[in-house]
Amino acid sequence: MEFSCKEFKVGKCEGEKIVDGETLPLVLQPREANKSDLESLLLSLNKNKEWFEEMIIKNSAVLLRGFDVNKAEDFNDIVETFGWEDIRYVGPAPRTHIYKMVWTANEGPLSEFIYYHHEMVLIKEYPKKVILFCEIPPPEGGETPFVPSFRVTERMIEEFPEEVKKMEEKGLKYSFTAPSNSDRTSMRGRGWEDAFGTSDPKEAEKRARSLGMDVEWLPNGGLKTILGPRNLTKVFEGRKGRRMWFNTIVGMHGKEISSATLADGTEIPENVVKRCGEIIEEESIQFKWQKGDVLFLDNYALLHGRRPSLPPRRVLVATTK
């Protein structure tokens, strides 16, 4: 599909890559200097909804840059223009609701690296799109790197064909332990009460099971969730038949509060996990923020993370079906 839209011009950004013939991210800027205002942007997006969504699928990442997007309300107006249905975040990251469909991104310490992941990859219903808005760019670091997931699958099959086959056939099992109350000093410190929207243990169990989790209560009031079996890879419609590395084995394997094994409990070889992490990093696109940027990510096709940064940094997020 060729790029064609008279309301935007194609730009460039630091760190972009050509992957399988497509530019990641596709940078869209105002066609004319006097068309950078929010009203003009909303009008252009409204006129080109279908085309814009096709670009997200085609390029996996689309960046709006150079427009007058200044606050959460502006960002929400952009997201709502498309009519996409909101999906509530379920996961370990501490977050705060800001406005309508808009939340803070992970509020864990900026000094920590948030590892690459597909958003809500372990939950039965995960978002199709992750949309990010940079309100305050960091003075140093703080990139939101992303990775074409199919490239990880291709390279893992090349290097570990037998191990990949075994993980595909047996499936994966994960566990994660959440405290009762949120700990915002940790990037994985979201408490189960916040995650499930209730302080009632029975209701929390019910909501966890509706999301495909088994649960174990811990003596300290924490909750251990067990998820599995889960697929190693997935193929999504409209994405060239690519097998996405739709798992989180590197991010959860062998950690203090999480684990990732084969579904029968067999350990995944350490060298396989280590090399997978190296491949993910090698395939990453190191995207740097500018104030007012709005980045649309195809959550089916990309893993994303967050580099450590100096403060201040404020990036907001919306997740949609």
XYZ file of C-alpha atoms in Angstrom:
321
model
C 0.000 0.000 0.000
C 1.441 3.334 -1.046
C 1.411 6.375 1.197
C -1.227 8.812 -0.003
C -2.872 11.530 2.054
C -2.912 15.195 1.160
C -3.376 16.351 4.772
C 0.026 15.127 5.956
C 3.603 15.118 4.776
C 6.072 12.359 5.649
C 8.978 13.310 7.887
C 11.868 11.561 9.570
C 12.925 10.984 13.162
C 16.101 9.949 14.899
C 16.397 6.178 15.258
C 13.894 5.180 12.549
C 14.562 1.929 10.658
C 13.464 0.255 7.458
C 12.070 -3.186 8.337
C 10.812 -5.483 5.592
C 10.358 -2.488 3.310
C 8.443 -0.306 5.781
C 9.668 2.688 7.797
C 9.264 2.417 11.576
C 7.879 4.736 12.713
C 6.038 6.430 9.858
C 6.364 10.118 10.765
C 3.425 12.340 9.797
C 3.776 16.124 10.019
C 1.574 19.098 9.092
C 1.387 19.600 5.343
C 1.601 23.372 5.888
C 2.951 25.457 8.782
C -0.477 26.990 9.420
C -2.088 23.535 9.744
C -0.364 22.472 12.961
C -3.192 23.509 15.306
C -5.228 20.856 17.119
C -8.467 21.671 15.305
C -6.828 21.142 11.892
C -5.271 17.882 13.087
C -8.581 16.537 14.393
C -10.289 17.463 11.120
C -7.586 15.705 9.088
C -7.754 12.566 11.239
C -11.542 12.488 11.078
C -11.449 12.680 7.275
C -8.860 9.904 7.017
C -9.760 7.422 9.782
C -9.618 4.268 7.671
C -6.435 5.310 5.905
C -4.735 6.154 9.208
C -5.615 2.775 10.724
C -4.281 1.064 7.615
C -1.006 2.946 8.123
C -0.770 1.709 11.713
C -1.108 -1.890 10.522
C 1.189 -1.382 7.517
C 4.028 0.373 9.389
C 3.299 -0.932 12.930
C 4.112 2.530 14.341
C 2.849 5.973 13.291
C 4.145 9.181 14.848
C 2.308 12.505 14.752
C 4.976 15.195 15.191
C 4.890 18.975 14.912
C 1.259 19.456 15.937
C -0.025 21.606 18.814
C -0.867 18.826 21.264
C -0.258 20.199 24.734
C -2.277 18.405 27.383
C -4.219 15.267 28.284
C -7.490 16.697 26.977
C -5.931 17.331 23.554
C -4.564 13.802 23.495
C -7.930 12.346 24.462
C -9.626 14.288 21.647
C -7.211 12.684 19.173
C -7.872 9.170 20.465
C -11.650 9.643 20.574
C -11.676 10.870 16.965
C -11.266 7.280 15.766
C -14.104 5.795 17.818
C -11.944 2.967 19.113
C -13.261 1.264 22.231
C -11.309 1.812 25.449
C -9.791 -1.211 27.186
C -8.932 -1.095 30.904
C -5.315 -1.788 31.747
C -4.671 -4.923 33.812
C -1.089 -5.476 34.849
C 1.658 -4.782 37.405
C 2.522 -1.195 36.414
C 1.402 1.595 38.778
C -0.744 4.044 36.820
C -3.093 6.967 37.520
C -6.245 7.889 35.621
C -5.949 11.406 34.182
C -8.887 12.150 31.894
C -11.454 9.957 30.110
C -9.363 7.442 28.095
C -6.024 8.837 29.284
C -3.770 7.393 31.999
C -0.207 7.911 33.086
C 2.242 5.419 31.654
C 4.190 3.268 34.140
C 4.910 5.451 37.197
C 7.783 3.278 38.402
C 11.130 4.981 39.082
C 12.594 6.671 36.008
C 15.950 5.127 36.890
C 14.617 1.656 35.978
C 14.389 0.071 32.546
C 10.921 -1.230 31.679
C 11.524 -4.351 29.634
C 10.098 -4.905 26.144
C 6.583 -6.335 26.103
C 3.322 -6.517 24.203
C 0.799 -4.666 26.358
C -1.280 -7.071 28.494
C 0.165 -9.999 26.534
C -0.897 -12.549 29.163
C -4.501 -11.408 29.522
C -7.301 -12.942 27.455
C -8.253 -9.555 26.010
C -5.324 -7.319 25.149
C -5.330 -3.953 23.361
C -4.948 -3.703 19.632
C -3.355 -0.267 19.906
C -1.166 1.468 22.469
C -1.178 5.243 21.976
C 1.356 7.437 23.768
C 1.596 11.204 24.195
C 4.678 13.100 25.351
C 3.648 15.983 27.586
C 7.140 16.532 29.063
C 10.147 15.040 27.233
C 13.036 13.954 29.480
C 16.274 15.954 29.414
C 18.252 12.758 28.926
C 17.281 9.140 28.181
C 13.683 8.034 28.577
C 13.283 6.678 25.063
C 10.352 4.379 24.290
C 12.108 1.717 22.202
C 10.019 -0.759 20.222
C 10.732 -4.010 18.420
C 9.168 -5.693 15.367
C 7.965 -8.866 17.030
C 8.108 -11.090 13.935
C 11.840 -10.460 13.601
C 12.411 -11.957 17.053
C 10.485 -15.087 16.051
C 12.447 -15.425 12.821
C 15.801 -15.162 14.540
C 14.880 -17.437 17.440
C 13.792 -20.126 14.962
C 17.092 -19.710 13.126
C 19.181 -20.082 16.292
C 17.032 -22.371 18.488
C 14.719 -24.384 16.205
C 14.256 -27.301 18.626
C 13.715 -25.141 21.694
C 11.179 -22.955 19.857
C 9.341 -26.051 18.629
C 9.166 -27.438 22.175
C 7.870 -24.139 23.600
C 5.267 -23.938 20.823
C 4.064 -27.498 21.417
C 3.976 -27.413 25.224
C 2.978 -23.798 25.741
C 4.138 -21.482 28.505
C 3.157 -20.853 32.114
C 3.770 -17.681 34.079
C 3.380 -16.556 37.661
C 3.388 -13.080 39.157
C 3.066 -11.913 42.763
C 1.282 -8.649 43.545
C 1.180 -6.925 46.950
C -2.104 -5.881 48.518
C -1.398 -2.161 48.191
C 0.458 -0.423 45.381
C 4.139 0.364 45.782
C 4.977 3.252 43.461
C 8.691 2.901 44.182
C 8.634 -0.191 41.955
C 7.831 -0.399 38.244
C 5.988 -3.655 39.064
C 4.488 -2.458 42.301
C 0.804 -2.264 41.430
C -1.252 -3.888 44.179
C -3.970 -6.412 43.421
C -6.669 -4.106 44.865
C -5.806 -1.444 42.291
C -5.273 -3.971 39.488
C -8.664 -5.631 39.938
C -10.536 -2.535 41.121
C -11.718 -4.061 44.407
C -10.577 -4.642 47.996
C -12.786 -7.742 48.293
C -10.630 -10.893 47.928
C -13.528 -12.973 46.596
C -14.367 -10.386 43.964
C -10.665 -10.110 43.068
C -10.541 -13.886 42.551
C -13.632 -13.740 40.360
C -12.190 -10.959 38.224
C -8.802 -12.678 37.970
C -10.380 -15.917 36.756
C -12.481 -14.038 34.198
C -9.160 -12.841 32.771
C -7.776 -16.375 32.589
C -5.775 -16.420 35.831
C -5.566 -18.881 38.690
C -4.764 -17.358 42.087
C -3.045 -18.218 45.360
C -3.316 -16.021 48.463
C -0.101 -15.408 50.380
C 0.292 -15.047 54.184
C 1.317 -11.387 53.812
C -1.925 -10.508 51.998
C -0.346 -10.573 48.573
C -1.784 -12.435 45.607
C 0.074 -14.847 43.348
C -1.448 -15.168 39.898
C -0.744 -18.149 37.634
C -1.365 -17.939 33.903
C -1.122 -20.753 31.417
C -0.841 -22.424 29.145
C -0.070 -19.476 26.875
C 1.198 -19.406 23.298
C 4.780 -18.603 22.415
C 3.839 -16.902 19.127
C 0.694 -15.659 17.435
C -0.360 -14.807 13.884
C -2.791 -11.905 13.477
C -4.997 -11.162 10.505
C -3.770 -8.526 8.067
C -0.118 -8.671 9.105
C 1.395 -10.688 6.249
C 1.124 -13.991 8.107
C 3.951 -12.984 10.419
C 4.481 -15.006 13.598
C 4.729 -12.503 16.418
C 6.874 -13.255 19.479
C 3.774 -12.824 21.626
C 5.115 -13.752 25.049
C 7.065 -12.320 27.952
C 9.539 -15.048 28.833
C 12.540 -12.703 28.984
C 10.741 -10.144 31.134
C 9.398 -12.670 33.664
C 11.858 -15.581 33.654
C 13.731 -16.141 36.909
C 12.703 -12.901 38.608
C 12.064 -12.411 42.334
C 8.317 -11.879 41.921
C 7.693 -13.642 38.602
C 8.495 -16.771 36.642
C 8.191 -18.170 33.129
C 8.403 -21.903 32.408
C 7.011 -24.435 29.994
C 3.372 -25.230 30.758
C 4.370 -28.539 32.402
C 6.720 -26.722 34.773
C 9.923 -27.552 32.904
C 12.474 -24.747 33.056
C 13.324 -22.823 29.905
C 17.113 -23.052 29.342
C 18.916 -19.981 30.633
C 20.994 -19.594 27.475
C 17.829 -19.491 25.357
C 16.320 -16.730 27.493
C 19.591 -14.774 27.560
C 20.064 -14.942 23.800
C 16.428 -13.998 23.199
C 16.995 -10.841 25.238
C 20.025 -10.009 23.121
C 18.070 -10.507 19.885
C 15.253 -8.272 21.105
C 17.746 -5.516 21.905
C 19.494 -5.921 18.543
C 16.189 -5.545 16.687
C 15.021 -2.543 18.717
C 14.239 0.919 17.351
C 15.302 3.584 19.835
C 12.599 6.207 19.556
C 13.282 9.573 21.233
C 10.483 11.846 22.397
C 9.774 15.451 21.498
C 7.150 17.555 23.255
C 3.694 17.051 21.743
C 4.518 13.756 20.021
C 1.670 11.263 19.682
C 2.837 7.728 18.885
C 0.455 4.984 17.728
C 1.774 1.435 18.204
C 0.240 -1.745 16.774
C 0.294 -3.833 19.951
C -0.127 -7.022 17.900
C 3.109 -6.325 16.019
C 5.445 -4.468 18.392
C 7.030 -4.988 21.759
C 7.826 -1.737 23.561
C 9.664 -0.597 26.675
C 11.121 2.433 28.443
C 14.743 3.461 28.834
C 15.931 4.948 32.139
C 15.880 8.740 32.161
C 16.560 11.844 34.134
C 13.475 13.668 35.421
C 11.170 15.206 34.535
C 9.440 12.888 32.061
C 5.683 12.679 31.545
C 4.238 10.354 28.952
C 0.512 9.559 28.940
C -1.161 6.513 27.430
C -4.438 5.225 26.036
C -5.109 1.583 25.190
C -7.858 0.606 22.775
C -9.471 -2.379 21.096
